[in-house]
Short mmCIF file of C-alpha atoms in Angstrom, two decimals:
data_model
loop_
_atom_site.label_atom_id
_atom_site.label_comp_id
_atom_site.label_asym_id
_atom_site.label_seq_id
_atom_site.Cartn_x
_atom_site.Cartn_y
_atom_site.Cartn_z
CA MET A 1 30.82 -12.73 3.64
CA ALA A 2 30.91 -9.78 5.91
CA GLN A 3 29.57 -9.03 9.31
CA GLY A 4 27.93 -12.42 10.12
CA LEU A 5 25.97 -12.32 7.05
CA ASN A 6 25.45 -15.43 4.66
CA ILE A 7 25.51 -13.11 1.74
CA ASP A 8 27.95 -14.15 -1.32
CA TYR A 9 28.13 -14.14 -5.07
CA VAL A 10 25.55 -17.23 -4.93
CA THR A 11 23.11 -14.78 -3.18
CA LEU A 12 23.63 -12.29 -6.02
CA ALA A 13 23.20 -14.75 -8.78
CA THR A 14 19.96 -15.96 -7.33
CA PHE A 15 18.65 -12.55 -6.92
CA LEU A 16 19.73 -11.56 -10.48
CA ALA A 17 18.29 -14.93 -11.82
CA LEU A 18 14.86 -14.50 -10.04
CA PHE A 19 14.75 -10.86 -11.13
CA ALA A 20 15.13 -12.13 -14.64
CA VAL A 21 11.95 -14.24 -14.58
CA PHE A 22 10.01 -11.34 -12.75
CA ALA A 23 11.04 -9.27 -15.70
CA PHE A 24 10.01 -11.93 -18.25
CA LEU A 25 6.52 -12.25 -16.62
CA GLY A 26 6.12 -8.54 -16.64
CA PHE A 27 6.51 -8.33 -20.33
CA TYR A 28 4.76 -11.74 -21.03
CA GLY A 29 1.54 -10.14 -19.69
CA ALA A 30 0.99 -8.28 -22.87
CA LYS A 31 0.16 -11.68 -24.47
CA TRP A 32 -1.55 -13.12 -21.36
CA ARG A 33 -5.39 -12.89 -21.78
CA LYS A 34 -4.80 -10.66 -24.86
CA GLY A 35 -6.87 -7.45 -25.11
CA ASP A 36 -6.65 -4.38 -26.87
CA LEU A 37 -4.02 -2.39 -24.86
CA SER A 38 -4.89 0.69 -26.73
CA LYS A 39 -7.99 1.24 -24.47
CA LEU A 40 -7.92 2.39 -20.95
CA ASP A 41 -9.59 -0.20 -19.33
CA GLU A 42 -7.86 -2.99 -21.06
CA TRP A 43 -4.43 -1.61 -20.05
CA GLY A 44 -5.38 -0.07 -16.73
CA LEU A 45 -7.71 -2.60 -15.81
CA GLY A 46 -6.63 -5.95 -17.44
CA GLY A 47 -10.07 -5.74 -19.43
CA ARG A 48 -12.02 -6.64 -15.94
CA ARG A 49 -11.27 -10.12 -17.01
CA LEU A 50 -9.10 -11.40 -13.98
CA GLY A 51 -9.96 -14.42 -12.04
CA TRP A 52 -10.58 -14.80 -8.43
CA LEU A 53 -7.30 -16.13 -7.73
CA VAL A 54 -5.08 -13.54 -9.81
CA VAL A 55 -7.17 -10.81 -8.00
CA TRP A 56 -6.48 -12.34 -4.90
CA PHE A 57 -2.77 -12.23 -5.72
CA LEU A 58 -2.96 -8.84 -7.10
CA LEU A 59 -4.65 -7.35 -3.93
CA GLY A 60 -2.28 -9.12 -1.88
CA ALA A 61 0.55 -7.49 -3.77
CA ASP A 62 -0.79 -4.17 -2.42
CA LEU A 63 -0.56 -5.35 1.09
CA PHE A 64 2.82 -7.49 1.18
CA THR A 65 4.86 -4.70 -0.10
CA ALA A 66 8.72 -3.98 0.56
CA TYR A 67 7.65 -1.16 3.03
CA THR A 68 5.38 -3.70 4.90
CA PHE A 69 8.46 -5.94 5.39
CA ILE A 70 10.76 -3.03 6.20
CA ALA A 71 8.64 -0.74 8.24
CA VAL A 72 5.99 -2.88 10.44
CA PRO A 73 8.86 -5.04 12.21
CA SER A 74 11.04 -2.07 12.55
CA ALA A 75 8.50 -0.13 14.20
CA PHE A 76 7.56 -3.17 16.44
CA LEU A 77 11.19 -3.63 17.61
CA ALA A 78 11.10 0.06 18.25
CA LYS A 79 7.96 0.72 20.04
CA GLY A 80 6.37 -2.62 20.64
CA ALA A 81 2.50 -3.60 20.87
CA ILE A 82 1.21 -0.54 19.49
CA TYR A 83 2.25 -1.84 16.29
CA TRP A 84 -0.14 -4.69 16.63
CA PHE A 85 -2.61 -2.56 15.22
CA ALA A 86 -1.62 -3.58 11.51
CA VAL A 87 -3.37 -6.94 12.38
CA PRO A 88 -6.83 -5.72 13.19
CA TYR A 89 -6.52 -2.96 10.54
CA VAL A 90 -6.21 -5.47 7.73
CA ALA A 91 -9.04 -7.67 8.86
CA TRP A 92 -11.36 -4.79 9.26
CA GLY A 93 -10.05 -3.30 6.28
CA PHE A 94 -11.26 -6.41 4.07
CA GLY A 95 -14.67 -6.22 5.95
CA VAL A 96 -14.89 -2.79 4.41
CA ALA A 97 -13.94 -3.79 1.22
CA LEU A 98 -16.49 -6.42 1.36
CA LEU A 99 -19.24 -4.21 1.86
CA THR A 100 -18.12 -1.54 -0.77
CA MET A 101 -16.08 -3.00 -3.46
CA PRO A 102 -18.78 -5.29 -5.05
CA ARG A 103 -21.27 -2.48 -5.43
CA LEU A 104 -18.39 -0.13 -6.85
CA TRP A 105 -17.45 -3.09 -9.22
CA THR A 106 -20.79 -3.24 -10.41
CA VAL A 107 -21.64 0.25 -11.35
CA ALA A 108 -18.26 0.65 -12.86
CA LYS A 109 -18.84 -2.34 -15.24
CA ASN A 110 -22.56 -1.12 -15.89
CA LYS A 111 -21.42 2.56 -16.45
CA GLY A 112 -18.02 1.94 -17.92
CA TYR A 113 -16.34 3.53 -14.99
CA VAL A 114 -12.47 3.31 -14.77
CA THR A 115 -11.89 4.99 -11.38
CA ALA A 116 -13.82 6.04 -8.16
CA SER A 117 -13.77 9.72 -9.40
CA ASP A 118 -15.97 8.56 -12.44
CA PHE A 119 -18.32 7.09 -9.85
CA VAL A 120 -18.29 10.31 -7.63
CA LYS A 121 -18.97 12.16 -10.81
CA GLY A 122 -21.97 10.28 -11.81
CA ARG A 123 -23.35 10.10 -8.23
CA PHE A 124 -23.04 13.68 -7.40
CA ASN A 125 -23.07 15.21 -10.90
CA ASN A 126 -20.26 17.52 -9.57
CA ARG A 127 -17.22 17.99 -11.55
CA ALA A 128 -15.33 19.69 -8.94
CA LEU A 129 -15.79 16.81 -6.25
CA ALA A 130 -14.55 14.29 -8.74
CA ILE A 131 -11.46 16.10 -9.36
CA ALA A 132 -10.86 16.79 -5.51
CA VAL A 133 -11.16 12.94 -5.06
CA ALA A 134 -8.83 12.25 -7.88
CA LEU A 135 -6.05 14.80 -6.86
CA THR A 136 -6.35 13.37 -3.22
CA GLY A 137 -5.66 10.02 -4.51
CA VAL A 138 -2.46 11.28 -6.58
CA VAL A 139 -1.06 13.29 -3.70
CA ALA A 140 -1.69 10.19 -1.20
CA GLU A 141 -0.09 7.71 -3.60
CA LEU A 142 3.32 9.67 -4.05
CA PRO A 143 4.53 9.13 -0.58
CA TYR A 144 3.21 5.55 -0.70
CA ILE A 145 5.47 4.76 -3.86
CA ALA A 146 8.44 6.52 -2.45
CA LEU A 147 8.17 4.32 0.82
CA GLN A 148 8.22 1.19 -1.36
CA ILE A 149 11.59 2.44 -2.72
CA VAL A 150 12.88 3.12 0.82
CA GLY A 151 12.05 -0.53 1.61
CA MET A 152 14.11 -1.73 -1.64
CA GLU A 153 16.93 0.55 -0.60
CA ALA A 154 17.18 -1.29 2.70
CA VAL A 155 17.42 -4.77 0.84
CA LEU A 156 20.01 -3.47 -1.24
CA ALA A 157 21.79 -2.04 1.58
CA VAL A 158 22.31 -5.21 3.35
CA LEU A 159 23.16 -7.09 -0.05
CA LEU A 160 26.01 -4.67 -0.62
CA ILE A 161 27.22 -4.77 2.95
CA GLY A 162 27.24 -8.49 2.74
CA LEU A 163 29.31 -8.45 -0.77
CA GLY A 164 31.80 -6.09 1.04
CA VAL A 165 30.70 -3.01 -1.03
CA SER A 166 29.43 0.10 0.62
CA PRO A 167 26.04 1.13 -0.37
CA HIS A 168 27.40 4.79 -0.62
CA ALA A 169 29.96 3.84 -3.18
CA THR A 170 29.47 6.11 -6.40
CA VAL A 171 29.95 5.49 -10.17
CA MET A 172 29.69 8.49 -12.22
CA GLY A 173 28.55 10.48 -9.35
CA LEU A 174 25.51 7.88 -8.29
CA SER A 175 25.73 5.58 -5.77
CA VAL A 176 25.62 1.79 -6.42
CA THR A 177 22.02 1.75 -4.46
CA ASP A 178 20.53 4.76 -7.01
CA ILE A 179 22.14 3.05 -10.08
CA SER A 180 20.28 -0.34 -9.00
CA LEU A 181 16.93 1.36 -8.38
CA ILE A 182 17.16 3.37 -11.74
CA LEU A 183 17.71 0.13 -13.65
CA ALA A 184 15.07 -1.75 -11.96
CA PHE A 185 12.49 1.06 -12.67
CA ILE A 186 13.23 1.35 -16.34
CA VAL A 187 12.52 -2.41 -16.36
CA LEU A 188 9.43 -1.76 -14.44
CA ALA A 189 8.39 1.21 -16.63
CA ALA A 190 8.78 -0.83 -19.88
CA PHE A 191 6.78 -3.75 -18.94
CA THR A 192 3.93 -1.35 -17.47
CA ILE A 193 3.84 0.46 -20.61
CA THR A 194 3.74 -2.85 -22.76
CA SER A 195 1.52 -4.88 -20.57
CA GLY A 196 -0.44 -2.69 -18.31
CA LEU A 197 -2.51 -4.40 -15.11
CA ARG A 198 -1.74 -7.86 -16.53
CA GLY A 199 2.10 -7.48 -16.33
CA ALA A 200 1.76 -6.18 -12.83
CA ALA A 201 -0.59 -9.08 -12.20
CA LEU A 202 1.51 -11.81 -13.42
CA SER A 203 4.47 -10.45 -11.68
CA GLY A 204 2.56 -10.03 -8.54
CA ILE A 205 1.59 -13.64 -8.47
CA PHE A 206 5.35 -14.53 -8.68
CA LYS A 207 6.29 -11.88 -6.04
CA ASP A 208 3.79 -13.11 -3.66
CA VAL A 209 5.02 -16.87 -3.92
CA LEU A 210 8.35 -15.93 -3.33
CA VAL A 211 7.09 -13.69 -0.18
CA TRP A 212 4.83 -16.63 1.12
CA ILE A 213 8.06 -18.80 1.01
CA THR A 214 10.17 -16.18 2.82
CA VAL A 215 7.57 -15.58 5.71
CA ILE A 216 6.69 -19.29 6.37
CA ALA A 217 10.32 -20.42 6.25
CA VAL A 218 11.78 -17.56 8.44
CA ALA A 219 8.70 -17.63 11.03
CA LEU A 220 9.40 -21.50 11.36
CA TYR A 221 13.10 -21.89 11.10
CA ILE A 222 14.41 -19.09 13.34
CA PRO A 223 11.85 -20.32 16.36
CA LEU A 224 12.65 -23.87 15.98
CA ILE A 225 16.48 -23.47 15.96
CA HIS A 226 16.66 -20.95 18.78
CA GLY A 227 13.82 -22.08 21.19
CA GLY A 228 10.73 -20.21 20.11
CA TYR A 229 9.07 -16.88 20.77
CA GLY A 230 9.52 -17.16 24.36
CA ALA A 231 13.24 -17.39 24.14
CA ALA A 232 13.29 -14.17 21.89
CA LEU A 233 11.64 -12.38 24.76
CA SER A 234 14.46 -13.83 27.15
CA ALA A 235 17.02 -12.68 24.77
CA ALA A 236 15.51 -9.27 24.68
CA GLN A 237 15.55 -8.94 28.35
CA THR A 238 19.12 -9.58 28.33
CA TYR A 239 19.46 -6.55 25.88
CA PHE A 240 17.34 -4.38 28.01
CA SER A 241 19.28 -5.25 31.41
CA HIS A 242 22.49 -4.74 29.64
CA PRO A 243 21.82 -2.25 26.64
CA PRO A 244 24.87 -2.05 24.19
CA ALA A 245 25.95 1.32 22.99
CA ASP A 246 23.35 2.63 20.39
CA PHE A 247 20.77 0.15 21.76
CA ASN A 248 18.51 3.11 22.58
CA LYS A 249 18.92 4.98 19.58
CA VAL A 250 16.93 2.09 18.13
CA VAL A 251 14.65 0.73 20.51
CA ALA A 252 12.53 3.17 22.24
CA LEU A 253 10.96 0.81 24.75
CA LYS A 254 12.12 0.58 28.39
CA SER A 255 11.16 -2.87 28.97
CA PRO A 256 10.46 -6.17 26.72
CA LEU A 257 7.08 -6.34 28.65
CA GLY A 258 6.21 -3.46 25.88
CA TYR A 259 6.09 -6.12 23.29
CA THR A 260 3.39 -8.10 24.72
CA VAL A 261 1.49 -5.63 27.02
CA LEU A 262 -0.14 -2.44 25.51
CA PRO A 263 -0.24 0.76 28.10
CA SER A 264 -3.82 1.53 29.05
CA GLN A 265 -3.26 5.41 27.89
CA LEU A 266 -2.57 3.98 24.25
CA TYR A 267 -5.68 1.99 24.02
CA ALA A 268 -7.71 4.68 22.24
CA ALA A 269 -4.66 5.30 20.07
CA TYR A 270 -4.66 1.85 19.05
CA PHE A 271 -8.18 1.29 18.29
CA SER A 272 -8.54 4.67 16.34
CA LEU A 273 -5.55 3.99 14.49
CA ALA A 274 -6.84 0.41 13.41
CA LEU A 275 -10.21 1.68 12.44
CA GLY A 276 -9.01 4.88 10.69
CA SER A 277 -6.35 2.74 8.60
CA ALA A 278 -9.13 0.25 7.82
CA PHE A 279 -11.28 2.69 6.36
CA ALA A 280 -8.56 4.18 4.27
CA LEU A 281 -7.11 1.04 2.89
CA TYR A 282 -9.67 0.65 -0.01
CA LEU A 283 -10.06 4.34 -0.69
CA TYR A 284 -6.32 4.34 -2.21
CA PRO A 285 -6.50 4.16 -5.97
CA HIS A 286 -4.47 1.12 -6.37
CA ALA A 287 -6.81 -1.04 -4.02
CA ILE A 288 -9.72 0.09 -6.22
CA ASN A 289 -7.82 -0.45 -9.51
CA GLY A 290 -7.18 -4.16 -8.29
CA SER A 291 -10.69 -4.76 -7.12
CA LEU A 292 -12.43 -3.13 -10.51
CA SER A 293 -10.06 -5.67 -12.48
CA SER A 294 -12.27 -8.62 -11.30
CA GLU A 295 -13.92 -10.61 -13.90
CA ASP A 296 -17.38 -10.65 -12.10
CA LYS A 297 -18.68 -9.52 -8.90
CA GLU A 298 -19.02 -12.80 -7.15
CA LYS A 299 -15.33 -13.70 -7.89
CA LEU A 300 -14.26 -10.29 -6.48
CA LYS A 301 -16.16 -11.13 -3.19
CA LEU A 302 -14.38 -14.71 -3.09
CA SER A 303 -11.19 -12.95 -3.41
CA THR A 304 -11.67 -10.35 -0.89
CA SER A 305 -13.30 -12.87 1.49
CA LEU A 306 -9.65 -14.87 1.44
CA MET A 307 -7.77 -11.63 2.05
CA PRO A 308 -7.43 -12.44 5.74
CA ILE A 309 -5.11 -15.01 4.93
CA TYR A 310 -2.65 -12.14 4.27
CA GLY A 311 -3.30 -10.78 7.55
CA ILE A 312 -1.78 -14.01 9.03
CA GLY A 313 1.30 -13.42 6.97
CA LEU A 314 1.38 -9.76 8.31
CA ALA A 315 0.92 -11.16 11.78
CA LEU A 316 4.23 -13.23 11.21
CA ILE A 317 6.34 -10.57 9.61
CA THR A 318 5.29 -8.21 12.67
CA LEU A 319 6.96 -10.83 15.07
CA PHE A 320 10.11 -10.52 12.73
CA GLY A 321 10.82 -7.43 15.10
CA ILE A 322 11.13 -9.71 18.20
CA LEU A 323 12.62 -12.60 16.28
CA VAL A 324 15.91 -10.30 15.65
CA TYR A 325 16.70 -10.77 19.14
CA LEU A 326 17.70 -14.61 18.75
CA VAL A 327 20.15 -13.68 16.00
CA PRO A 328 22.93 -11.15 17.59
CA ALA A 329 24.74 -10.68 14.10
CA ALA A 330 21.21 -9.22 12.83
CA LEU A 331 20.76 -7.15 15.81
CA ASN A 332 24.27 -5.96 16.00
CA LEU A 333 24.13 -4.60 12.62
CA VAL A 334 20.62 -2.63 13.33
CA ILE A 335 22.19 -1.26 16.35
CA THR A 336 25.74 -0.25 14.72
CA THR A 337 24.03 1.18 11.87
CA ARG A 338 21.36 2.68 13.95
CA ASN A 339 18.91 1.81 11.06
CA GLY A 340 15.81 0.03 12.10
CA SER A 341 14.89 -0.50 8.54
CA LEU A 342 17.37 -3.31 8.24
CA VAL A 343 15.69 -5.62 10.61
CA VAL A 344 14.03 -8.13 8.14
CA PRO A 345 17.14 -7.86 5.62
CA ALA A 346 19.48 -8.37 8.55
CA LEU A 347 17.67 -11.29 10.09
CA VAL A 348 17.10 -13.28 6.93
CA ALA A 349 20.99 -12.60 5.86
CA ALA A 350 22.47 -13.80 9.39
CA SER A 351 20.42 -16.75 9.63
CA MET A 352 19.40 -18.40 6.38
CA PRO A 353 21.57 -19.92 3.64
CA ASP A 354 23.00 -17.87 0.95
CA TRP A 355 20.86 -18.89 -1.84
CA PHE A 356 17.59 -18.37 0.27
CA VAL A 357 18.82 -15.13 1.35
CA GLY A 358 18.85 -14.25 -2.50
CA LEU A 359 15.25 -15.67 -2.92
CA ALA A 360 13.97 -13.58 0.13
CA PHE A 361 15.80 -10.22 -1.06
CA LEU A 362 14.28 -10.54 -4.47
CA ALA A 363 10.94 -10.97 -2.73
CA ILE A 364 11.23 -7.77 -0.77
CA PHE A 365 12.77 -6.14 -3.73
CA ILE A 366 10.02 -6.51 -6.16
CA GLY A 367 7.53 -6.35 -3.21
CA GLY A 368 8.34 -2.51 -3.80
CA LEU A 369 8.00 -2.63 -7.82
CA VAL A 370 5.08 -4.41 -8.20
CA PRO A 371 2.91 -2.06 -6.02
CA ALA A 372 4.63 0.84 -7.55
CA ALA A 373 3.58 -0.35 -10.79
CA ILE A 374 -0.18 -0.79 -9.80
CA MET A 375 -0.03 2.67 -7.96
CA ALA A 376 1.35 4.42 -11.01
CA ILE A 377 -1.34 2.79 -13.13
CA GLY A 378 -4.02 3.76 -10.52
CA VAL A 379 -2.93 7.51 -10.60
CA ALA A 380 -2.66 7.58 -14.35
CA ASN A 381 -6.03 6.55 -14.68
CA LEU A 382 -7.19 9.30 -12.33
CA LEU A 383 -4.93 11.90 -13.86
CA THR A 384 -6.25 11.06 -17.49
CA ARG A 385 -9.79 10.33 -16.77
CA ASN A 386 -10.71 12.73 -13.86
CA VAL A 387 -8.19 15.75 -14.16
CA ILE A 388 -7.05 16.06 -17.85
CA GLY A 389 -10.13 14.74 -19.20
CA GLU A 390 -12.30 16.98 -17.72
CA PHE A 391 -10.72 19.70 -19.45
CA THR A 392 -9.86 18.26 -22.66
CA LYS A 393 -11.93 15.61 -24.72
CA LEU A 394 -9.67 12.62 -25.35
CA SER A 395 -10.13 9.59 -27.69
CA PRO A 396 -10.29 6.09 -26.05
CA THR A 397 -6.84 5.49 -27.75
CA SER A 398 -5.61 8.95 -26.66
CA GLU A 399 -6.68 8.25 -23.12
CA ALA A 400 -4.67 5.12 -23.20
CA LYS A 401 -1.36 6.62 -24.45
CA LEU A 402 -1.69 9.61 -21.96
CA ALA A 403 -2.22 7.05 -19.12
CA LYS A 404 1.02 5.10 -20.19
CA ILE A 405 3.07 8.18 -20.21
CA LEU A 406 1.71 9.64 -16.90
CA SER A 407 2.44 6.28 -15.33
CA THR A 408 5.85 6.28 -16.26
CA VAL A 409 6.41 10.00 -15.39
CA PHE A 410 4.77 9.35 -12.13
CA LYS A 411 7.04 6.24 -11.21
CA PHE A 412 10.20 8.37 -11.78
CA VAL A 413 8.82 11.12 -10.08
CA ALA A 414 8.46 8.98 -7.02
CA LEU A 415 12.17 7.81 -7.53
CA ALA A 416 13.47 11.22 -7.62
CA PHE A 417 11.35 12.07 -4.72
CA VAL A 418 13.54 9.55 -2.74
CA PHE A 419 16.70 10.78 -4.02
CA VAL A 420 16.03 14.19 -3.04
CA VAL A 421 14.12 13.84 0.06
CA PRO A 422 15.37 12.01 3.13
CA PRO A 423 13.55 8.82 4.05
CA THR A 424 12.48 10.49 7.33
CA TYR A 425 10.49 12.93 5.50
CA ALA A 426 8.97 10.31 3.04
CA ILE A 427 7.67 8.54 6.12
CA GLN A 428 6.47 11.90 7.28
CA LEU A 429 4.18 12.54 4.41
CA GLN A 430 2.94 9.11 4.30
CA LEU A 431 1.56 9.85 7.92
CA LEU A 432 -0.36 12.61 6.34
CA GLY A 433 -0.97 10.64 3.38
CA GLY A 434 -3.24 8.35 5.17
CA ILE A 435 -5.12 11.25 6.74
CA LEU A 436 -6.05 12.88 3.57
CA ILE A 437 -7.05 9.77 1.64
CA SER A 438 -9.68 9.20 4.51
CA GLN A 439 -11.31 12.49 3.42
CA THR A 440 -12.83 10.86 0.50
CA LEU A 441 -14.98 8.36 2.46
CA PRO A 442 -18.17 10.25 2.31
CA ALA A 443 -18.07 10.88 -1.36
CA VAL A 444 -16.96 7.17 -2.38
CA PHE A 445 -17.98 5.02 0.18
CA ILE A 446 -21.16 6.50 1.58
CA GLY A 447 -22.11 7.55 -2.01
CA LEU A 448 -22.17 3.93 -2.70
CA PHE A 449 -25.15 3.54 -0.29
CA THR A 450 -27.03 6.49 -0.96
CA ASP A 451 -27.68 9.54 -3.16
CA LYS A 452 -28.88 11.89 -0.39
CA LEU A 453 -25.69 13.78 0.25
CA GLU A 454 -25.39 16.93 -1.84
CA GLY A 455 -22.63 17.42 -4.13
CA ASN A 456 -21.36 20.99 -2.84
CA SER A 457 -21.89 19.96 0.65
CA THR A 458 -19.82 17.01 0.30
CA LEU A 459 -17.09 19.07 -1.41
CA ALA A 460 -17.27 21.44 1.41
CA GLY A 461 -16.88 18.57 3.82
CA TRP A 462 -13.74 17.28 2.32
CA ALA A 463 -12.23 20.85 2.22
CA VAL A 464 -12.97 20.77 5.96
CA GLY A 465 -11.59 17.40 6.55
CA MET A 466 -8.48 18.10 4.49
CA GLY A 467 -7.74 21.41 6.12
CA SER A 468 -8.35 20.26 9.75
CA GLY A 469 -6.32 17.10 9.02
CA ILE A 470 -3.45 18.91 7.97
CA TYR A 471 -3.74 21.65 10.70
CA LEU A 472 -4.11 18.98 13.43
CA THR A 473 -1.05 17.39 12.26
CA LEU A 474 1.15 20.18 12.20
CA LEU A 475 -0.37 21.15 15.86
CA ALA A 476 0.31 17.48 17.32
CA ASN A 477 3.83 17.91 15.84
CA HIS A 478 4.44 21.28 17.08
CA PHE A 479 4.70 22.82 13.60
CA SER A 480 8.21 20.78 13.27
CA ALA A 481 9.24 17.38 11.64
CA LEU A 482 6.03 14.87 11.68
CA THR A 483 6.59 12.04 13.93
CA THR A 484 3.02 11.54 15.00
CA SER A 485 -0.20 11.28 13.60
CA PHE A 486 -2.32 11.34 17.05
CA PHE A 487 -4.03 14.24 18.76
CA SER A 488 -4.51 14.36 22.42
CA THR A 489 -8.16 14.45 23.10
CA PRO A 490 -10.18 13.75 26.59
CA LEU A 491 -10.39 10.35 25.38
CA GLY A 492 -6.92 9.76 25.21
CA LEU A 493 -4.52 10.00 21.70
CA ILE A 494 -6.86 9.61 18.83
CA TYR A 495 -5.81 9.03 15.13
CA ILE A 496 -5.99 12.40 13.39
CA ALA A 497 -7.80 10.74 10.34
CA LEU A 498 -10.76 10.00 12.47
CA ILE A 499 -11.26 13.41 13.86
CA ALA A 500 -10.98 15.25 10.31
CA LEU A 501 -13.24 12.63 8.94
CA GLY A 502 -16.12 13.47 11.98
CA LEU A 503 -15.69 17.03 10.94
CA ASN A 504 -15.88 16.39 7.09
CA LEU A 505 -19.10 14.33 7.83
CA ALA A 506 -20.53 17.09 10.20
CA VAL A 507 -20.14 19.74 7.57
CA THR A 508 -21.37 17.29 4.62
CA VAL A 509 -24.65 16.41 6.76
CA VAL A 510 -25.23 19.80 7.95
CA GLY A 511 -24.87 21.38 4.39
CA THR A 512 -27.08 18.54 2.79
CA LEU A 513 -29.85 19.18 5.50
CA ILE A 514 -29.78 23.11 4.58
CA ALA A 515 -29.67 22.27 0.70
CA ARG A 516 -32.70 20.17 1.38
CA ALA A 517 -34.40 22.97 2.98
CA LEU A 518 -33.66 25.39 0.31
CA GLY A 519 -35.14 22.79 -2.25
CA TRP A 520 -32.29 20.51 -3.52
CA ARG A 521 -33.24 17.02 -4.48
CA PRO A 522 -30.88 14.17 -5.74
CA THR A 523 -30.45 14.21 -9.54
CA SER A 524 -27.68 11.06 -9.64
CA ALA A 525 -27.40 9.57 -12.86
CA ILE A 526 -26.80 6.14 -11.03
CA THR A 527 -29.69 4.30 -9.85
CA ALA A 528 -30.19 1.62 -7.18
CA GLN A 529 -30.00 -1.36 -9.87
CA ASP A 530 -26.69 -0.02 -11.33
CA LEU A 531 -25.12 -0.60 -8.03
CA GLU A 532 -26.66 -4.22 -7.38
CA VAL A 533 -27.00 -5.93 -10.92
CA GLU A 534 -24.65 -6.31 -13.41
CA ALA A 535 -26.39 -5.25 -16.92
CA PRO A 536 -25.76 -8.06 -19.64
CA SER A 537 -23.21 -7.47 -22.03
CA PRO A 538 -24.08 -6.70 -25.89
CA ALA A 539 -22.82 -10.22 -26.65
CA THR A 540 -25.22 -11.70 -24.13
CA LYS A 541 -28.12 -9.50 -25.34
CA GLN A 542 -27.35 -10.89 -28.83
CA LYS A 543 -27.94 -14.52 -27.85
#
């Protein structure tokens, strides 16, 4: 046991034993609700046969990720109330999902679509726009997966420190942490190829059960033992009054009041960040993939309507950023390493029994692996169907084989990305990724409700949104390291994704009006009925 952390070989044994269960479930997925995994919709969407509870866990696996555990409490500790935006953002995001995902599911089932880009091509009859949407999804997912790995690294770092091993100790030129990640990703790649989304769904259920155990136990146990959240704020006041060395390198606030009161100058930033993030949440390929795997539209509605339960869990996780003040050994580790990402692993390790630490660490660790699998499957579907498939005709079997290869390649590209690029840059690119994925909203979300947008105008709007989003982000950061995604306006700081999206919509609407004046009329291959009524299957028709 090192630095007051309850980590020993019982912790390690628990971690490894539970990882073995996780791997077993991943491989067992190939036999669960067995289907023809040589077809893309069977491998990549679970045959569209996942029940409401499985889809609820699957979508939750996208939200309760390793990075969520690491980044949100760390940011709350450092910058305070502005990071409560995560709570309304997920609530609003699920509202957006309830409006859009059942319609997308219905048209995808009726038309045999596997991705959002399939829908865009059918709705707009515009191959270039469909490719643009697909490539945007691919680009946005890479740093997203990379950040899951950053979260996994934080868990491994605290585990190794507790065992008295340096996270930077090397074997054959690779650090122990890097070797652990490579081995975990080999297992992940193997069962993803074998089981597809079914394996991710089963392992996701296991992961989320462990996550809920961890969140509820920590959120109840530490406040009960140490006097509650009020005591945490009192302890924070002590640290602010007599800050230890390097405290200000981790915490940017000037007073603990910053944890409970949002400064008026940040109101616009808070609201716009929550709103923009809510719009973006279900534009990511992995969220769409999970939604399209549902057995039917009504079960998808039920799953989505229950997702705010995960929002409650996210609120509890955010509060871990203040609970750390109650556990000096945990906060001291964060301060001495100058690494805010260690907040939750250090908090758990310094306050919970050794066996529970192993369980919690495994929950956070596979909280990176399960989303990585789902994201890689979503990216593989896009590249296969909507990029490569647009230039080369592929048979159903070839599609599935290529998707499996691309899924594996993408996982290891993301892993290599983390090894080569410092974590700070991965976080910066994720800021940009959220801005970019928002620019697909007119083609995907608005396209679900109207065929009145002209394809080339929508493509021009996408280009303007992408260009302005990148430029404004660079301008806001003075063309140096990306540390903010807000732009100063007369209304205050506004999330750049919303500004870029406004320009995107303006160009799209003006371009469409000009096209209509020149004689353009909608020629969509999708009818209103395709979006609202599920066509009976061939088997049902025969009966």
